[in-house]
Coordinates of C-alpha atoms in Angstrom, one line a residue:
Chain A
N174 CA 9.9 9.3 -14.1
A175 CA 6.1 9.1 -13.7
G176 CA 5.7 5.7 -11.9
V177 CA 2.0 5.2 -11.2
T178 CA -0.4 7.8 -12.5
Q179 CA -4.1 8.0 -11.5
T180 CA -6.7 10.1 -13.3
P181 CA -8.8 11.9 -12.3
K182 CA -7.5 13.2 -9.0
F183 CA -10.9 14.3 -7.8
R184 CA -14.5 13.5 -8.8
V185 CA -18.0 14.1 -7.5
L186 CA -20.8 11.9 -8.7
K187 CA -24.5 11.5 -8.1
T188 CA -25.9 8.2 -6.9
G189 CA -26.5 5.9 -9.8
Q190 CA -24.0 7.5 -12.2
S191 CA -21.2 5.5 -13.6
M192 CA -17.5 6.3 -14.1
T193 CA -14.1 4.8 -14.8
L194 CA -10.9 5.5 -12.9
L195 CA -7.7 5.1 -14.8
C196 CA -4.4 3.8 -13.6
A197 CA -1.3 3.9 -15.7
Q198 CA 2.2 2.7 -14.9
D199 CA 5.4 3.1 -16.9
M200 CA 7.5 0.5 -15.1
N201 CA 6.5 -2.5 -17.2
H202 CA 5.1 -4.1 -14.1
E203 CA 3.0 -7.3 -14.4
Y204 CA 0.9 -6.9 -11.3
M205 CA -1.5 -4.1 -10.7
Y206 CA -4.0 -3.4 -7.8
W207 CA -6.9 -1.2 -6.8
Y208 CA -7.4 -0.3 -3.2
R209 CA -9.8 1.9 -1.3
Q210 CA -9.1 3.8 1.8
D211 CA -11.8 5.1 4.1
P212 CA -11.2 7.7 6.9
G213 CA -9.0 6.4 9.7
M214 CA -8.6 3.0 8.1
G215 CA -6.0 1.1 6.2
L216 CA -6.2 0.2 2.6
R217 CA -8.5 -2.6 1.4
L218 CA -7.9 -4.5 -1.8
I219 CA -10.7 -4.2 -4.4
H220 CA -9.4 -6.1 -7.4
Y221 CA -6.1 -6.9 -8.8
S222 CA -4.4 -8.2 -12.0
V223 CA -1.5 -10.5 -12.5
G224 CA -1.0 -9.7 -16.2
E225 CA -2.6 -8.3 -19.3
G226 CA -6.0 -9.7 -19.8
T227 CA -6.4 -11.1 -16.3
T228 CA -8.2 -9.8 -13.3
A229 CA -9.3 -11.2 -9.9
K230 CA -11.3 -10.2 -6.9
G231 CA -9.8 -8.8 -3.7
E232 CA -11.2 -8.2 -0.3
V233 CA -14.0 -5.8 -1.2
P234 CA -15.0 -6.3 -4.9
D235 CA -18.7 -5.7 -4.8
G236 CA -19.9 -2.8 -6.9
Y237 CA -16.7 -2.5 -8.9
N238 CA -15.5 -3.9 -12.2
V239 CA -12.0 -3.8 -13.6
S240 CA -10.2 -4.4 -16.9
R241 CA -6.6 -4.8 -18.0
L242 CA -6.6 -4.6 -21.8
K243 CA -3.1 -3.2 -21.9
K244 CA -0.2 -4.1 -19.6
Q245 CA 0.4 -0.5 -18.6
N246 CA -3.3 0.3 -17.8
F247 CA -5.7 -0.9 -15.1
L248 CA -9.2 0.5 -15.1
L249 CA -11.6 0.5 -12.2
G250 CA -15.3 1.0 -13.1
L251 CA -18.3 1.9 -11.0
E252 CA -21.4 1.0 -12.9
S253 CA -23.9 2.5 -10.5
A254 CA -22.3 4.7 -7.9
A255 CA -23.5 4.5 -4.3
P256 CA -22.7 6.8 -1.3
S257 CA -20.9 3.9 0.3
Q258 CA -18.3 4.1 -2.4
T259 CA -17.2 7.5 -1.3
S260 CA -13.6 6.9 -0.6
V261 CA -10.0 7.5 -1.8
Y262 CA -8.9 5.0 -4.4
F263 CA -5.3 4.0 -4.8
C264 CA -3.7 2.1 -7.6
A265 CA -0.5 0.2 -7.2
S266 CA 1.8 -2.0 -9.2
N267 CA 4.8 -4.3 -8.8
R268 CA 7.0 -6.4 -10.9
D269 CA 6.2 -9.9 -9.6
V270 CA 5.2 -11.8 -6.5
S271 CA 8.6 -12.2 -5.1
N272 CA 9.8 -9.7 -2.5
Q273 CA 9.3 -6.7 -4.7
P274 CA 7.4 -3.8 -3.0
Q275 CA 4.3 -2.2 -4.5
H276 CA 4.5 1.3 -5.9
F277 CA 1.4 3.5 -5.4
G278 CA -0.2 6.4 -7.2
D279 CA -1.3 9.5 -5.5
G280 CA -5.0 8.5 -5.3
T281 CA -8.4 9.5 -6.7
R282 CA -10.8 11.2 -4.2
L283 CA -14.3 10.2 -5.1
S284 CA -17.5 11.6 -3.5
I285 CA -20.9 10.1 -4.2
L286 CA -23.8 12.4 -3.3
Chain B
D104 CA -1.3 -14.9 7.3
A105 CA 0.9 -13.1 9.9
K106 CA -0.6 -10.1 11.4
T107 CA 1.2 -7.0 12.8
T108 CA 0.7 -4.9 15.8
Q109 CA 1.8 -1.3 16.0
P110 CA 1.3 1.5 18.5
P111 CA -1.4 3.9 17.2
S112 CA 0.7 7.0 17.7
M113 CA 4.1 8.3 18.6
D114 CA 5.9 11.6 18.9
C115 CA 9.5 12.4 18.1
A116 CA 11.6 15.6 18.4
E117 CA 12.9 17.0 15.2
G118 CA 16.5 16.0 14.6
R119 CA 16.3 12.9 16.8
A120 CA 16.0 9.3 15.8
A121 CA 12.4 8.0 15.4
N122 CA 12.1 4.3 16.4
L123 CA 8.9 2.7 15.3
P124 CA 8.2 -0.7 16.7
C125 CA 6.2 -3.5 15.1
N126 CA 5.2 -6.9 16.5
H127 CA 4.7 -9.8 14.1
S128 CA 4.9 -12.8 16.4
T129 CA 3.2 -15.2 14.0
I130 CA 5.5 -14.5 11.0
S131 CA 6.5 -17.4 8.9
G132 CA 10.0 -18.2 7.8
N133 CA 9.8 -16.9 4.3
E134 CA 7.7 -13.8 4.9
Y135 CA 9.2 -10.4 4.5
V136 CA 8.6 -7.4 6.6
Y137 CA 7.8 -4.2 4.7
W138 CA 7.5 -0.6 5.8
Y139 CA 5.5 2.1 4.1
R140 CA 4.4 5.5 5.1
Q141 CA 1.5 7.8 4.0
I142 CA 1.9 11.5 4.3
H143 CA -1.4 13.4 4.5
S144 CA -3.5 11.2 2.3
Q145 CA -1.0 10.9 -0.5
G146 CA -0.3 7.5 -1.9
P147 CA 1.6 5.1 0.4
Q148 CA 5.4 5.4 -0.1
Y149 CA 7.6 2.4 0.1
I150 CA 10.4 2.8 2.7
I151 CA 12.3 -0.5 3.2
H152 CA 11.8 -4.2 3.6
G153 CA 13.8 -7.2 4.9
L154 CA 13.7 -10.9 5.7
K155 CA 15.9 -11.5 8.6
N156 CA 19.0 -9.4 8.3
N157 CA 19.1 -5.7 9.2
E158 CA 18.6 -3.4 6.2
T159 CA 19.6 0.2 5.6
N160 CA 18.8 2.5 2.7
E161 CA 18.8 6.3 2.1
M162 CA 15.5 6.7 4.0
A163 CA 15.7 4.4 7.0
S164 CA 17.1 1.4 8.8
L165 CA 15.2 -1.8 9.6
I166 CA 16.1 -3.9 12.6
I167 CA 14.6 -7.3 12.8
T168 CA 15.0 -9.4 15.9
E169 CA 16.8 -12.7 15.7
D170 CA 13.5 -14.6 16.3
R171 CA 11.8 -12.4 13.7
K172 CA 8.9 -11.8 16.0
S173 CA 9.3 -8.0 16.0
S174 CA 11.1 -5.3 14.1
T175 CA 11.9 -1.6 14.4
L176 CA 12.0 1.1 11.7
I177 CA 14.5 3.8 12.5
L178 CA 14.5 7.2 10.9
P179 CA 17.9 8.4 12.0
H180 CA 17.3 12.2 12.0
A181 CA 13.6 12.9 11.9
T182 CA 12.3 16.0 10.2
L183 CA 8.9 17.7 10.1
R184 CA 8.4 16.2 6.7
D185 CA 8.6 12.7 8.2
T186 CA 5.2 13.3 10.0
A187 CA 3.1 10.6 8.5
V188 CA 1.3 7.3 9.2
Y189 CA 3.7 4.4 9.1
Y190 CA 2.6 0.9 8.2
C191 CA 4.4 -2.3 9.0
I192 CA 3.3 -5.1 6.8
V193 CA 4.2 -8.8 6.7
R194 CA 3.8 -10.1 3.2
P195 CA 2.0 -13.4 3.1
R196 CA 3.4 -16.3 1.2
P197 CA 2.2 -16.0 -2.4
G198 CA 0.2 -18.7 -4.0
P199 CA -2.6 -19.4 -6.5
R200 CA -5.2 -17.9 -4.2
N201 CA -3.5 -14.8 -3.0
Y202 CA -1.2 -13.4 -5.7
G203 CA -2.9 -10.1 -5.4
Q204 CA -3.3 -10.0 -1.6
N205 CA 0.3 -9.3 -1.0
F206 CA 0.0 -6.2 1.2
V207 CA -2.5 -5.9 3.9
F208 CA -2.5 -2.4 5.4
G209 CA -3.7 -2.0 9.0
P210 CA -4.2 1.3 10.9
G211 CA -0.4 1.9 11.3
T212 CA 1.4 4.3 13.6
R213 CA 0.8 8.0 13.3
L214 CA 4.2 9.6 13.9
S215 CA 4.3 13.3 14.8
V216 CA 7.7 15.0 14.5
L217 CA 7.6 18.0 16.8
P218 CA 9.8 21.1 16.3

């Protein structure tokens, strides 16, 4: 029972490089989310998706892009990485917008040098 | 959107009940209270949620006051593995502008279970 799986788990980038973080869920959830968490802080929403082919901006979307081409996958892209994007990134999903809780992956630790 | 207030840290002796308070005095009538925890930078783990009745599951109990302005998460027999940051979250009313902004994580309460 995998739940929400994030790849990679760790990555070090140089400033200006690009990369894509992958989130996959096997629960047939409609809604998926990308958060970032910085030291000593709570989670902040970057982008989210309410279904296949749809995406929307969250609280801190600048510098990131997302795509939801398949229902089970939600990709987070950094086109030109900056040191300010050093963070731990979490993906989450849930079935719908009623009272269902979000289920989280174990995170991707990203360092930008 | 209703905001929550939690103490920054708490200690609890191993084997005793851990009672984690949360204040949400501006909660609206149809907003749920959720509890998550995060163990050492792992992904947040869902614990329990409720609307106005007390709830219990295999992990914890949730006690919500009658006026719904505060709640308490109870871990009945805390173990060392319960050491974590606990987040109390009030889920805002969903709508066309905030379907995705369902869960706002604040700083939470750092619970230390002591041997």
